[in-house]
PDB file of C-alpha atoms and ligand atoms in Angstrom:
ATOM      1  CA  UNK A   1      24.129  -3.365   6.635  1.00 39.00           C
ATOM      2  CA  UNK A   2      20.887  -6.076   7.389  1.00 43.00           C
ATOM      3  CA  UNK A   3      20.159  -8.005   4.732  1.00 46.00           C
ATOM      4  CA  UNK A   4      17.592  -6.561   3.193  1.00 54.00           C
ATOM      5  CA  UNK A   5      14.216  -8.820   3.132  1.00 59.00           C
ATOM      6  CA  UNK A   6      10.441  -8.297   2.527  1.00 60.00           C
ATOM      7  CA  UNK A   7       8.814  -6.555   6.104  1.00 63.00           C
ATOM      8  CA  UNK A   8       6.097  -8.856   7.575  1.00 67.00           C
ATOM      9  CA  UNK A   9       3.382  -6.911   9.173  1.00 68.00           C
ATOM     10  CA  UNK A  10       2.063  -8.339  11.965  1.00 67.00           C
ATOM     11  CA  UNK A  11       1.405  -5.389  14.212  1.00 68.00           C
ATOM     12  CA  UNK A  12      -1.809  -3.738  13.432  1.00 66.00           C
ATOM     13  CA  UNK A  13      -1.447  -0.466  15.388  1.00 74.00           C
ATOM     14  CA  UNK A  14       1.980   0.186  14.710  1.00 79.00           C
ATOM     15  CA  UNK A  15       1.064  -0.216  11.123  1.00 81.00           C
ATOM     16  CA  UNK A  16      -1.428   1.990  11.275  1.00 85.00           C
ATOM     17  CA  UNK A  17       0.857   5.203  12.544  1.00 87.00           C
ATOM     18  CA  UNK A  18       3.540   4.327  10.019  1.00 88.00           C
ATOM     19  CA  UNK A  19       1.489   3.286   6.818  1.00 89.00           C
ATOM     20  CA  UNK A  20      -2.402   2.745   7.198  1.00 88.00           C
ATOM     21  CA  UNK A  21      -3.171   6.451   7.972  1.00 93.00           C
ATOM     22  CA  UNK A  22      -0.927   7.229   4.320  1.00 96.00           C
ATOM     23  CA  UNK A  23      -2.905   4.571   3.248  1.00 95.00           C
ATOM     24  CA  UNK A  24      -6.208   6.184   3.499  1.00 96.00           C
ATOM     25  CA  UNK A  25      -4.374   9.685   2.116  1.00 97.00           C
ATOM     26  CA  UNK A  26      -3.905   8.000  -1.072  1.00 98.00           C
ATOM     27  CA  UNK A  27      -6.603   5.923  -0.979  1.00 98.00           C
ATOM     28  CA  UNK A  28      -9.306   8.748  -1.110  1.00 98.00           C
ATOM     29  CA  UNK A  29      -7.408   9.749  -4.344  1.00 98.00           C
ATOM     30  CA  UNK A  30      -6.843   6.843  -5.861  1.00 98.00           C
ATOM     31  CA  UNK A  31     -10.543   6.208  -5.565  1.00 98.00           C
ATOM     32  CA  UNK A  32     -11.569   9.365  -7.008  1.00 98.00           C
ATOM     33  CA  UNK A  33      -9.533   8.348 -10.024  1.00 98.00           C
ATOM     34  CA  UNK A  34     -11.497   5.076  -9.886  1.00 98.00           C
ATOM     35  CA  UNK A  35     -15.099   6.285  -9.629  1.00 97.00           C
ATOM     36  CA  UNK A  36     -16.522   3.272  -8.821  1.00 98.00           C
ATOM     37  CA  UNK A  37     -19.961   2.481  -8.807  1.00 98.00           C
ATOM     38  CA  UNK A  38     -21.989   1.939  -5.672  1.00 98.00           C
ATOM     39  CA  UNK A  39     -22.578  -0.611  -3.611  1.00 98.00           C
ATOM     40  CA  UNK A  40     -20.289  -3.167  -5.188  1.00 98.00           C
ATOM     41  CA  UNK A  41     -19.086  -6.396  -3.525  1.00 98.00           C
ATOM     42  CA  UNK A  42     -15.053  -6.140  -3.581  1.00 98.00           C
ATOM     43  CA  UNK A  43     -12.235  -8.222  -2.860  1.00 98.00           C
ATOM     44  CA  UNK A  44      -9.304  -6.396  -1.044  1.00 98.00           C
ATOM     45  CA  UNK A  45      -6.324  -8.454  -2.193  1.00 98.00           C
ATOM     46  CA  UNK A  46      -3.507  -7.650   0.988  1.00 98.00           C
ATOM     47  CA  UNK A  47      -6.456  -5.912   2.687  1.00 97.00           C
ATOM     48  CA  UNK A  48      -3.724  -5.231   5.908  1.00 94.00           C
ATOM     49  CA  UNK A  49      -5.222  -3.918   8.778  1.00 92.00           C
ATOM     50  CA  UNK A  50      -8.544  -2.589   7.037  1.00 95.00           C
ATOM     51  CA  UNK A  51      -7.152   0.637   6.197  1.00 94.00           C
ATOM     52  CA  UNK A  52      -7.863   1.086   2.631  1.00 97.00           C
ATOM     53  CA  UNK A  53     -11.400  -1.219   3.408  1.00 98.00           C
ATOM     54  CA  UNK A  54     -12.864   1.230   5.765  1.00 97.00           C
ATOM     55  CA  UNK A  55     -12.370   3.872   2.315  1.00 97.00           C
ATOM     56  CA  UNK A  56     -14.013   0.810   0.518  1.00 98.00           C
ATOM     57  CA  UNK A  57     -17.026   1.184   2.486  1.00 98.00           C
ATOM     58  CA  UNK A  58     -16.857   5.039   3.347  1.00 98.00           C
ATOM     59  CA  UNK A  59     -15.882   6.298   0.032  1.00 98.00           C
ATOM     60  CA  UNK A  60     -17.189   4.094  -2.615  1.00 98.00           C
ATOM     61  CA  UNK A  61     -20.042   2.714  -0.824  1.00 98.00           C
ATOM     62  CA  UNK A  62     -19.419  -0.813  -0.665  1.00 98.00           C
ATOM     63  CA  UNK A  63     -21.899  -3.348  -0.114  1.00 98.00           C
ATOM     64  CA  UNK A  64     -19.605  -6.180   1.121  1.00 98.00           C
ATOM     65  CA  UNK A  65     -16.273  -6.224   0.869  1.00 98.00           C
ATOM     66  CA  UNK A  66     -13.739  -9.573   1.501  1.00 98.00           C
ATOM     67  CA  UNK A  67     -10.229  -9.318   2.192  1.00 98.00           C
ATOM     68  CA  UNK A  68      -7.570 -11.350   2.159  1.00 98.00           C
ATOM     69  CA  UNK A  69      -4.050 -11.148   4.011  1.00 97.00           C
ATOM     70  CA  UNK A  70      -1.177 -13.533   4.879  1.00 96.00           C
ATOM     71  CA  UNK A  71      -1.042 -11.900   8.082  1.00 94.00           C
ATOM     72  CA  UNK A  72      -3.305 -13.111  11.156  1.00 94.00           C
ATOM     73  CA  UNK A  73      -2.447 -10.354  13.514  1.00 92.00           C
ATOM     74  CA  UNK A  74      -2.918  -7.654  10.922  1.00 92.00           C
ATOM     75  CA  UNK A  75      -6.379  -9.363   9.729  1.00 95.00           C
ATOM     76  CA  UNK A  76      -7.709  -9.888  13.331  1.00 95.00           C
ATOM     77  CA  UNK A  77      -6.900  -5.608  13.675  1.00 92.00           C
ATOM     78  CA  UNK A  78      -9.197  -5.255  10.366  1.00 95.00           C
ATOM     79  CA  UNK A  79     -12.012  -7.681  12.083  1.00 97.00           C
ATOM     80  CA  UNK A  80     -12.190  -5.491  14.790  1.00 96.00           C
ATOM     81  CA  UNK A  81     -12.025  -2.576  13.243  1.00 95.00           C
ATOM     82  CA  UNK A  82     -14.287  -3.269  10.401  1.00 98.00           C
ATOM     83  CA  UNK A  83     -16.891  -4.939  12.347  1.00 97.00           C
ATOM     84  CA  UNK A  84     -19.834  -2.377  11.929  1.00 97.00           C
ATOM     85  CA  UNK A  85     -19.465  -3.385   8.121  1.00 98.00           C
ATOM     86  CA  UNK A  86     -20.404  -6.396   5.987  1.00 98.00           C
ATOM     87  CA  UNK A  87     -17.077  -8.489   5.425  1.00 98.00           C
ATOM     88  CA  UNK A  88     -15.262 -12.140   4.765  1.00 98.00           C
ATOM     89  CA  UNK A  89     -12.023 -11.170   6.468  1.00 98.00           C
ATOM     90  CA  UNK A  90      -9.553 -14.450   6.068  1.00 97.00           C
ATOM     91  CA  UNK A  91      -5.731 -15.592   6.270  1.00 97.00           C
ATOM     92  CA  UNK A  92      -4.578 -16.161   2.641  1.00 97.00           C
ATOM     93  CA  UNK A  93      -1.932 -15.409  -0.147  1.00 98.00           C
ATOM     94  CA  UNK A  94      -3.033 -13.321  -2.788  1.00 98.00           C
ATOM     95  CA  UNK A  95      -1.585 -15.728  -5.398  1.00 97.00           C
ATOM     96  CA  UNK A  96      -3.904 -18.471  -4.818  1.00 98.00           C
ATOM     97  CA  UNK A  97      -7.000 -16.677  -3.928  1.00 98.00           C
ATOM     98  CA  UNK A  98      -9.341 -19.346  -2.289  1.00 98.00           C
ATOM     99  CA  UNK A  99     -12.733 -18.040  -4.142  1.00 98.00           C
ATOM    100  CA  UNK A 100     -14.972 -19.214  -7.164  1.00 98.00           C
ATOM    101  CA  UNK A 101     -14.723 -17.996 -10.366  1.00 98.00           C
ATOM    102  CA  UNK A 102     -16.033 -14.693 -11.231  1.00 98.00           C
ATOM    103  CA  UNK A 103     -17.951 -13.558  -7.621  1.00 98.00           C
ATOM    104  CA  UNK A 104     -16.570 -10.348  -7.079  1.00 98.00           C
ATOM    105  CA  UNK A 105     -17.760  -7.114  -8.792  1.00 98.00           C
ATOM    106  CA  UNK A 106     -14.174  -5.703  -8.644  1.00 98.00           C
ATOM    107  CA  UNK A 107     -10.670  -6.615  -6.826  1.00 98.00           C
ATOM    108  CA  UNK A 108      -8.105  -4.117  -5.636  1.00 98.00           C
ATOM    109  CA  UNK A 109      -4.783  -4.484  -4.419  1.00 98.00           C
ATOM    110  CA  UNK A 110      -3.655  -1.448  -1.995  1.00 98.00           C
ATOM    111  CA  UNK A 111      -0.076  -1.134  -1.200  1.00 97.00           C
ATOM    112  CA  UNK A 112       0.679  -4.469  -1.744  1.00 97.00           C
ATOM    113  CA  UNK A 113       2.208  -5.495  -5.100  1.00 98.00           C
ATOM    114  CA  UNK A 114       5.580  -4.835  -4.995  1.00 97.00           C
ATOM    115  CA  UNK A 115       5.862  -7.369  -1.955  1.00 95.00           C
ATOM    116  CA  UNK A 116       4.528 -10.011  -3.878  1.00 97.00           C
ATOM    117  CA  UNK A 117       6.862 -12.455  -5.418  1.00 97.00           C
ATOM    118  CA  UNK A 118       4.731 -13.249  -8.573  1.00 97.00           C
ATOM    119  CA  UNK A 119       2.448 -10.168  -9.272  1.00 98.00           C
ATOM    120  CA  UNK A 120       1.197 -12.007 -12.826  1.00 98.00           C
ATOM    121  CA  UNK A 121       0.061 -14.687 -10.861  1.00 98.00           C
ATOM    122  CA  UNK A 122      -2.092 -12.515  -8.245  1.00 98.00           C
ATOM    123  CA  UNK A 123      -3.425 -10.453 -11.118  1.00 98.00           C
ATOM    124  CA  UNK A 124      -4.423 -14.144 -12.951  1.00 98.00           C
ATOM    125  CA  UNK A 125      -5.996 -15.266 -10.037  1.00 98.00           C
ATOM    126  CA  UNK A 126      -7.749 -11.479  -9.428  1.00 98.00           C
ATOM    127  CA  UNK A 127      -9.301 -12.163 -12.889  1.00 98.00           C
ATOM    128  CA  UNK A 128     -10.711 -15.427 -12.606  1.00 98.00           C
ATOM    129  CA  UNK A 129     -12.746 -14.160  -9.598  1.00 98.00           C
ATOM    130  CA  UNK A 130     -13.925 -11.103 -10.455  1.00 98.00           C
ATOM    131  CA  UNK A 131     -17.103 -11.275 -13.004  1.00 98.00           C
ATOM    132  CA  UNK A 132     -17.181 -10.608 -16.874  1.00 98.00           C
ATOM    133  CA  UNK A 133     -17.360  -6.244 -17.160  1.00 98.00           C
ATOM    134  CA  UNK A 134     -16.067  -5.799 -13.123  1.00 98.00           C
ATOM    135  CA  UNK A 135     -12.489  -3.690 -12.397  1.00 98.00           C
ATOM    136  CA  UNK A 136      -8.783  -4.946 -11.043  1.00 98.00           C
ATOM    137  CA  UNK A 137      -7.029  -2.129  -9.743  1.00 98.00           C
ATOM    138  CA  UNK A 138      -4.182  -1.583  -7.639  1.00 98.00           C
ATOM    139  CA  UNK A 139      -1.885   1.581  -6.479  1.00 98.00           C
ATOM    140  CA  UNK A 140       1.426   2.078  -4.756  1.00 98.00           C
ATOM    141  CA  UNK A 141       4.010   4.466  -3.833  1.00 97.00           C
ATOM    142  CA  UNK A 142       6.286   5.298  -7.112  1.00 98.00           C
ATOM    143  CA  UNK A 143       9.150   3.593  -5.196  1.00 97.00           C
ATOM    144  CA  UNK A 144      11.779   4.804  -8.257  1.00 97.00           C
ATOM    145  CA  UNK A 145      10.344   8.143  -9.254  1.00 97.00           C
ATOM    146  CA  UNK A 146      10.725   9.141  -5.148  1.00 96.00           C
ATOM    147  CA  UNK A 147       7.380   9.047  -3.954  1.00 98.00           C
ATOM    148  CA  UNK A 148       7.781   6.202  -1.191  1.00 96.00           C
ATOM    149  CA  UNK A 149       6.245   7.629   2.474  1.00 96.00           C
ATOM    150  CA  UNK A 150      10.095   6.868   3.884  1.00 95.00           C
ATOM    151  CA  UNK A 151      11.891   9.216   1.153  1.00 96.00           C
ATOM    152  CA  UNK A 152      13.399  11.783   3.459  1.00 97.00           C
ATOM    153  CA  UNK A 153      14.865   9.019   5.350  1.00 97.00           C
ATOM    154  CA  UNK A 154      16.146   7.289   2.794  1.00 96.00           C
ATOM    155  CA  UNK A 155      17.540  10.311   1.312  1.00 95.00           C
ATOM    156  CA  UNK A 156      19.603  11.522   4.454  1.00 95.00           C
ATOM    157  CA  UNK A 157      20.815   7.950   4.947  1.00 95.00           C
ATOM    158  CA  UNK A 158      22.173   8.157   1.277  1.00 94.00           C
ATOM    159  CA  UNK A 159      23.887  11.654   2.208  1.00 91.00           C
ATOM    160  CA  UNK A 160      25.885   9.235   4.844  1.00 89.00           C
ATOM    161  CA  UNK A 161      26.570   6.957   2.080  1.00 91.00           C
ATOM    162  CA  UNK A 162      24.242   4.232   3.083  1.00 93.00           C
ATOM    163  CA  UNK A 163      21.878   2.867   1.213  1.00 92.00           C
ATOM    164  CA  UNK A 164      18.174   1.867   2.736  1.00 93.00           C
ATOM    165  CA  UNK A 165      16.480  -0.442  -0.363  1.00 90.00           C
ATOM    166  CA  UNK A 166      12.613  -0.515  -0.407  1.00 92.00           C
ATOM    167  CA  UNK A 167      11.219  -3.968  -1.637  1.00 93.00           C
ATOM    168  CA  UNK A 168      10.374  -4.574  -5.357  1.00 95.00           C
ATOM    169  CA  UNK A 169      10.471  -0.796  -6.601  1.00 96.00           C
ATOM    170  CA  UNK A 170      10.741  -1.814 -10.310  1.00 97.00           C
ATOM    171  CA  UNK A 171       6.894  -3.970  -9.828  1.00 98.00           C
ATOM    172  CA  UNK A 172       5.641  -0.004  -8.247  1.00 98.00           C
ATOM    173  CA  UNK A 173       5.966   1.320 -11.722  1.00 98.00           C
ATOM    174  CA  UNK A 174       3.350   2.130 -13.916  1.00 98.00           C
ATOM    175  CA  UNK A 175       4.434   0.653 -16.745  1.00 98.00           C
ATOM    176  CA  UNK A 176       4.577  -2.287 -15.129  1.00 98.00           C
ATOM    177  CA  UNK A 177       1.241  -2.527 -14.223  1.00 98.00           C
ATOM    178  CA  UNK A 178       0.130  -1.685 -17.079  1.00 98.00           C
ATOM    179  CA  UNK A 179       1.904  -4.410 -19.395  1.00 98.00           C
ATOM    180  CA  UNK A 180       0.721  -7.073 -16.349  1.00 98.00           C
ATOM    181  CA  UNK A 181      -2.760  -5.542 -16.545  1.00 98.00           C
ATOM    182  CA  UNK A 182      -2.216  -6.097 -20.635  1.00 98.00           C
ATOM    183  CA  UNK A 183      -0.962  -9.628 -20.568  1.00 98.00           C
ATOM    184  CA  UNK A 184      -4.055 -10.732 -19.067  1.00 97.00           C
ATOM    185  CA  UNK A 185      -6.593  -9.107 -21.502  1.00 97.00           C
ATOM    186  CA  UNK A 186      -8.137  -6.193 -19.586  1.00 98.00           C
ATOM    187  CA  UNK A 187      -9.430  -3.499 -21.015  1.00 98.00           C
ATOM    188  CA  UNK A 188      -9.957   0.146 -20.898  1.00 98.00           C
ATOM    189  CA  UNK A 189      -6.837   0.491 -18.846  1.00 98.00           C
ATOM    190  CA  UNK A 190      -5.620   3.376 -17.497  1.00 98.00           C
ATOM    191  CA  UNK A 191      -2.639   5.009 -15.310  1.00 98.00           C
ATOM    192  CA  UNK A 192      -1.774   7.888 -13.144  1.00 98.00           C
ATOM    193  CA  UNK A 193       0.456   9.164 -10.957  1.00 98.00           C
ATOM    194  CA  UNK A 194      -1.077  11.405  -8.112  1.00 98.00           C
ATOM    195  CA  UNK A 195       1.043  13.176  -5.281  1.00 98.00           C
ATOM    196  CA  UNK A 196       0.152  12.547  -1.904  1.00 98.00           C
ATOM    197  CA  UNK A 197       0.492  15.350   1.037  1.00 97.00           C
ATOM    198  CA  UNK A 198       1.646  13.947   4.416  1.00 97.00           C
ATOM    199  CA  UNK A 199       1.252  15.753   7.507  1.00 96.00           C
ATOM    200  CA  UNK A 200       2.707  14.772  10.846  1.00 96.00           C
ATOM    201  CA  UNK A 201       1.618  16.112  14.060  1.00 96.00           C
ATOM    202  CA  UNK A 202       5.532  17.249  14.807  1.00 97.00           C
ATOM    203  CA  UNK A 203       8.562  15.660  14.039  1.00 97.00           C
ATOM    204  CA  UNK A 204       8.595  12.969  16.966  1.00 96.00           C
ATOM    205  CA  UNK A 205       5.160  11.839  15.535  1.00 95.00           C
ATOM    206  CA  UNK A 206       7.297  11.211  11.896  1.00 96.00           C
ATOM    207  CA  UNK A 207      10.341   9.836  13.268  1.00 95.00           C
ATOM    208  CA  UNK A 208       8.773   7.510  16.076  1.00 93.00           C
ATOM    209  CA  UNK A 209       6.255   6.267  13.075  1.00 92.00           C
ATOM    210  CA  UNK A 210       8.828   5.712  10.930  1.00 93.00           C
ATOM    211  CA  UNK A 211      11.506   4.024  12.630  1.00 92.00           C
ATOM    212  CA  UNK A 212       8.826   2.420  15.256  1.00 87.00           C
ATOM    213  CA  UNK A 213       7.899  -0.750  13.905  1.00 83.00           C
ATOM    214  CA  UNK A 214      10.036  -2.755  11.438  1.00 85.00           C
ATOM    215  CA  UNK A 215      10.236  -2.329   7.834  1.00 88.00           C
ATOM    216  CA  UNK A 216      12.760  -1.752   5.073  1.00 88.00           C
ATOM    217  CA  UNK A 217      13.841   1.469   6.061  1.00 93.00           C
ATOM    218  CA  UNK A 218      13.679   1.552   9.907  1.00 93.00           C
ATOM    219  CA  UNK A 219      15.717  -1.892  10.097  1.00 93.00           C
ATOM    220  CA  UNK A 220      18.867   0.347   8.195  1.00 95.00           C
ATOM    221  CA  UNK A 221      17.928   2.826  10.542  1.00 95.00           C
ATOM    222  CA  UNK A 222      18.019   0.192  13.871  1.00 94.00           C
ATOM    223  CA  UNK A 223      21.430  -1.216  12.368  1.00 94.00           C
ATOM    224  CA  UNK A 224      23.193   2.180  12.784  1.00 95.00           C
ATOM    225  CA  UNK A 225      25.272   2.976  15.753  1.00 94.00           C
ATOM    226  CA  UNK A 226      23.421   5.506  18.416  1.00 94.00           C
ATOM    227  CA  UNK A 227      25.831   8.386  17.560  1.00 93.00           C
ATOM    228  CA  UNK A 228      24.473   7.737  13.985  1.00 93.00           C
ATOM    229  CA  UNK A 229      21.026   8.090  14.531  1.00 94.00           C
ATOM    230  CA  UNK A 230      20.761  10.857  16.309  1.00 94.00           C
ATOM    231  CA  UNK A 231      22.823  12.827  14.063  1.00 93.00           C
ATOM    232  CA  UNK A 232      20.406  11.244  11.108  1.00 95.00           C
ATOM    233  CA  UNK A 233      17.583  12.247  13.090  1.00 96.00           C
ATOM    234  CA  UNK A 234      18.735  15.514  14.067  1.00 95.00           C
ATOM    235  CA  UNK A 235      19.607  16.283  10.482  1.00 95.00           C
ATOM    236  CA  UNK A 236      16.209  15.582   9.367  1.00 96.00           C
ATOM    237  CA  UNK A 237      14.630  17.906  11.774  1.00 96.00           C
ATOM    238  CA  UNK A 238      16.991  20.591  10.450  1.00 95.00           C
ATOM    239  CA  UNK A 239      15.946  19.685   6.684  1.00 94.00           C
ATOM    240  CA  UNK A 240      11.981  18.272   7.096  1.00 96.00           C
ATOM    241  CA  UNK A 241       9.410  21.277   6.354  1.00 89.00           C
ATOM    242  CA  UNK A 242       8.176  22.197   9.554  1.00 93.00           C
ATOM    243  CA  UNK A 243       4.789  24.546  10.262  1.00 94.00           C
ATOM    244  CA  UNK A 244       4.116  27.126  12.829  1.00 96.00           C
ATOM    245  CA  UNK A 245       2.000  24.722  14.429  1.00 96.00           C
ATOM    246  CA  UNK A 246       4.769  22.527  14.482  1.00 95.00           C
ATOM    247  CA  UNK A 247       3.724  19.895  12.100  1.00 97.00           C
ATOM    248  CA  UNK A 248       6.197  18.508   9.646  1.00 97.00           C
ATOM    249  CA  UNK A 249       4.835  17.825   5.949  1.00 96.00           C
ATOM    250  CA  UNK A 250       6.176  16.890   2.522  1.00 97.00           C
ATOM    251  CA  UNK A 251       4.883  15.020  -0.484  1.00 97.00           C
ATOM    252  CA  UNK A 252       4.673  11.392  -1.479  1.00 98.00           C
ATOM    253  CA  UNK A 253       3.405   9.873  -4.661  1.00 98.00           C
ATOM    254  CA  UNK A 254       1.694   6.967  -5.940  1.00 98.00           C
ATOM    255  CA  UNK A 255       0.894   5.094  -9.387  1.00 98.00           C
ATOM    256  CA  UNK A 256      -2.222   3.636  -9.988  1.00 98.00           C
ATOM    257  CA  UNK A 257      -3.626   1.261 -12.451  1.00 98.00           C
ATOM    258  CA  UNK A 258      -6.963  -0.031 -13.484  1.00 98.00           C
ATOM    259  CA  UNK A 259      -8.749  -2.253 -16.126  1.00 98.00           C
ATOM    260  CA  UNK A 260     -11.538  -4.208 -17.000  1.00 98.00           C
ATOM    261  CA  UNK A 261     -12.313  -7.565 -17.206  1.00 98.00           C
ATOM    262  CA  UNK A 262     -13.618  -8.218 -20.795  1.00 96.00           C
ATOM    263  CA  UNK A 263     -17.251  -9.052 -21.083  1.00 92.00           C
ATOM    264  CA  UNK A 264     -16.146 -12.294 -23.395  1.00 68.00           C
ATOM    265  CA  UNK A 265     -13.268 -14.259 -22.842  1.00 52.00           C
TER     266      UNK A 265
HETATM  267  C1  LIG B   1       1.749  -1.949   2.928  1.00 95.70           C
HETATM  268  S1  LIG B   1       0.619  -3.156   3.466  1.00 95.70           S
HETATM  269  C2  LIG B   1      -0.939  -2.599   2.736  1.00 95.70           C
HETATM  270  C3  LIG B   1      -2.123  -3.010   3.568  1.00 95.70           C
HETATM  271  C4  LIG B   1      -3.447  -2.373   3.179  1.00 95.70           C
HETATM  272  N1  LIG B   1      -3.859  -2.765   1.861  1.00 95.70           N
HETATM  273  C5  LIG B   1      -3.376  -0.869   3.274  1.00 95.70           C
HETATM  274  O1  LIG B   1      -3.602  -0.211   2.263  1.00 95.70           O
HETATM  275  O2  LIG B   1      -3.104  -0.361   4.353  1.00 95.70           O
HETATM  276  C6  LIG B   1       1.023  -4.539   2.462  1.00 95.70           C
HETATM  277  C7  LIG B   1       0.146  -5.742   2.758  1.00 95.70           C
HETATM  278  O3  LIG B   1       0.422  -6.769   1.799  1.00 95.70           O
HETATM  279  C8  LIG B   1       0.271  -7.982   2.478  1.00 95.70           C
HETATM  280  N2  LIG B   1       0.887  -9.054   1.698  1.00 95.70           N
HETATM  281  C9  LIG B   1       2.192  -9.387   1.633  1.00 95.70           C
HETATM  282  N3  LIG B   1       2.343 -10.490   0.862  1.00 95.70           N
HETATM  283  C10 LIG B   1       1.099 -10.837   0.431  1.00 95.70           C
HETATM  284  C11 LIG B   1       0.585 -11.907  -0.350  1.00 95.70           C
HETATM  285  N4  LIG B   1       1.391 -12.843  -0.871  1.00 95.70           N
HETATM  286  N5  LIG B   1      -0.740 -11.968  -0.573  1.00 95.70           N
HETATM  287  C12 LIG B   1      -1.570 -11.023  -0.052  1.00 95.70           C
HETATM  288  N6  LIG B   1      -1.133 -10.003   0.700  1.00 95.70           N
HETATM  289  C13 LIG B   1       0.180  -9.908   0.953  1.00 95.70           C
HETATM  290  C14 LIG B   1       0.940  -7.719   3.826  1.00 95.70           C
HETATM  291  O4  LIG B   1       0.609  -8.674   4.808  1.00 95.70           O
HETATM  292  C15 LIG B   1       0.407  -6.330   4.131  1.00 95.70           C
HETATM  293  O5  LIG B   1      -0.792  -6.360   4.865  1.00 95.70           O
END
């Protein structure tokens, strides 16, 4: 079995089939659990390929939004994508966030802290920038309670007694959060766990997605033998729910967390 290691995006569309369109799924609800108020300027902590930005702007109404990502290729997509909208788009670690003291309304982090090594230290640095009163959220998929977009997968590779580990699951909980969110001082927190419906257009559309670019689960997937994926594939297909129209659907979850950032220190 690979060693297993943290995936590095770097492939903007193939992100978007496998994760950004999920992405957008769960960001519409997360953000109704949010409510935020209109035309805020945000900081997208891990902002990806713009996925979760373009809700940032449809959704809630942004007035500016800056994002930050490690990733060049994945930040150039987002540029391009995002370029009808006022943004900063740059190359940076959300750990040592490159900004002044308390100039964002409200940060978010989408998707993105249980890759992190040091989540306290993102959610430090997400505090110092964001202004006295303004909101640090964040959601992911509930990695232990099942909810990860890769499940099924993960489950049939377990039925052949392999094992197909997701990075950090135990920093996707909500208690987690929640005690990191504490630690810091912000308020008026709050949790939830939403499920999230995901629809394929047919069950070459969820395999190729999943398995087409690298990440966690696809590179236990690419270390089988042939003989073994096909009969992991074609067990899937049996199992997956599949519609007349031939789309293939199940549900995914996520926890989210938010808080704000005490009006005196
Ligand atoms: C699953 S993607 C989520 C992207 C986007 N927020 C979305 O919702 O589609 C995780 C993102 O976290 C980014 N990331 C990984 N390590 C990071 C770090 N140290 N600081 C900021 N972002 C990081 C990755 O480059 C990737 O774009």
């Amino acid at each position: 079995m690979p060693q297993h290691s943290p995936p590095k995006f770097t492939d903007g569309g193939g992100y978007e089939k496998m994760m950004g369109r999920w992405s957008q799924v769960a960001g519409q609800l997360f953000l109704d659990f949010l409510a935020p108020a209109r035309g805020l300027h945000w900081l997208d902590v891990g902002c990806g390929n713009g996925a979760f930005t373009e809700l940032l702007f449809s959704q809630a109404g942004a007035a500016k939004v800056t994002g930050i990502d490690p990733s060049d290729g994945l930040i150039e997509t987002a540029r391009v994508r995002l370029q009808a909208h006022d943004t900063d788009l740059i190359v940076g670690d959300a750990q040592s966030l490159p900004f002044a003291d308390q100039q964002f309304d409200a940060a978010v982090m989408a998707l993105v802290i249980n890759f992190l090594p040091d989540p306290p230290k993102a959610v430090s640095e997400m505090v110092r920038v964001v202004r006295p009163g303004g909101t640090l959220s964040s959601y992911i998929w509930d990695i232990e309670g099942g909810g990860f977009t890769m499940e099924p997968i993960r489950v049939a590779l377990s039925g052949l007694g392999i094992e197909a580990p997701v990075t950090g699951p135990d920093k996707a909980r909500r208690d987690y959060m929640e005690q990191v969110w504490e630690s810091f001082g912000l308020e008026e927190i709050s949790s939830t766990r939403m499920d999230v419906p995901l629809i394929y257009a047919d069950f070459e559309d969820f395999w190729s997605s999943s398995t087409g670019i690298p990440n966690s689960v696809a590179n236990v997937v690419k270390s089988l033998s042939e003989s073994d994926q096909s009969r992991l594939k074609e067990g899937l297909r049996e199992t997956l729910a599949t519609g007349p129209d031939g789309t293939v659907s199940y549900t995914a979850a996520i926890n989210a967390t938010q808080g704000r950032v005490p009006n005196s220190p």
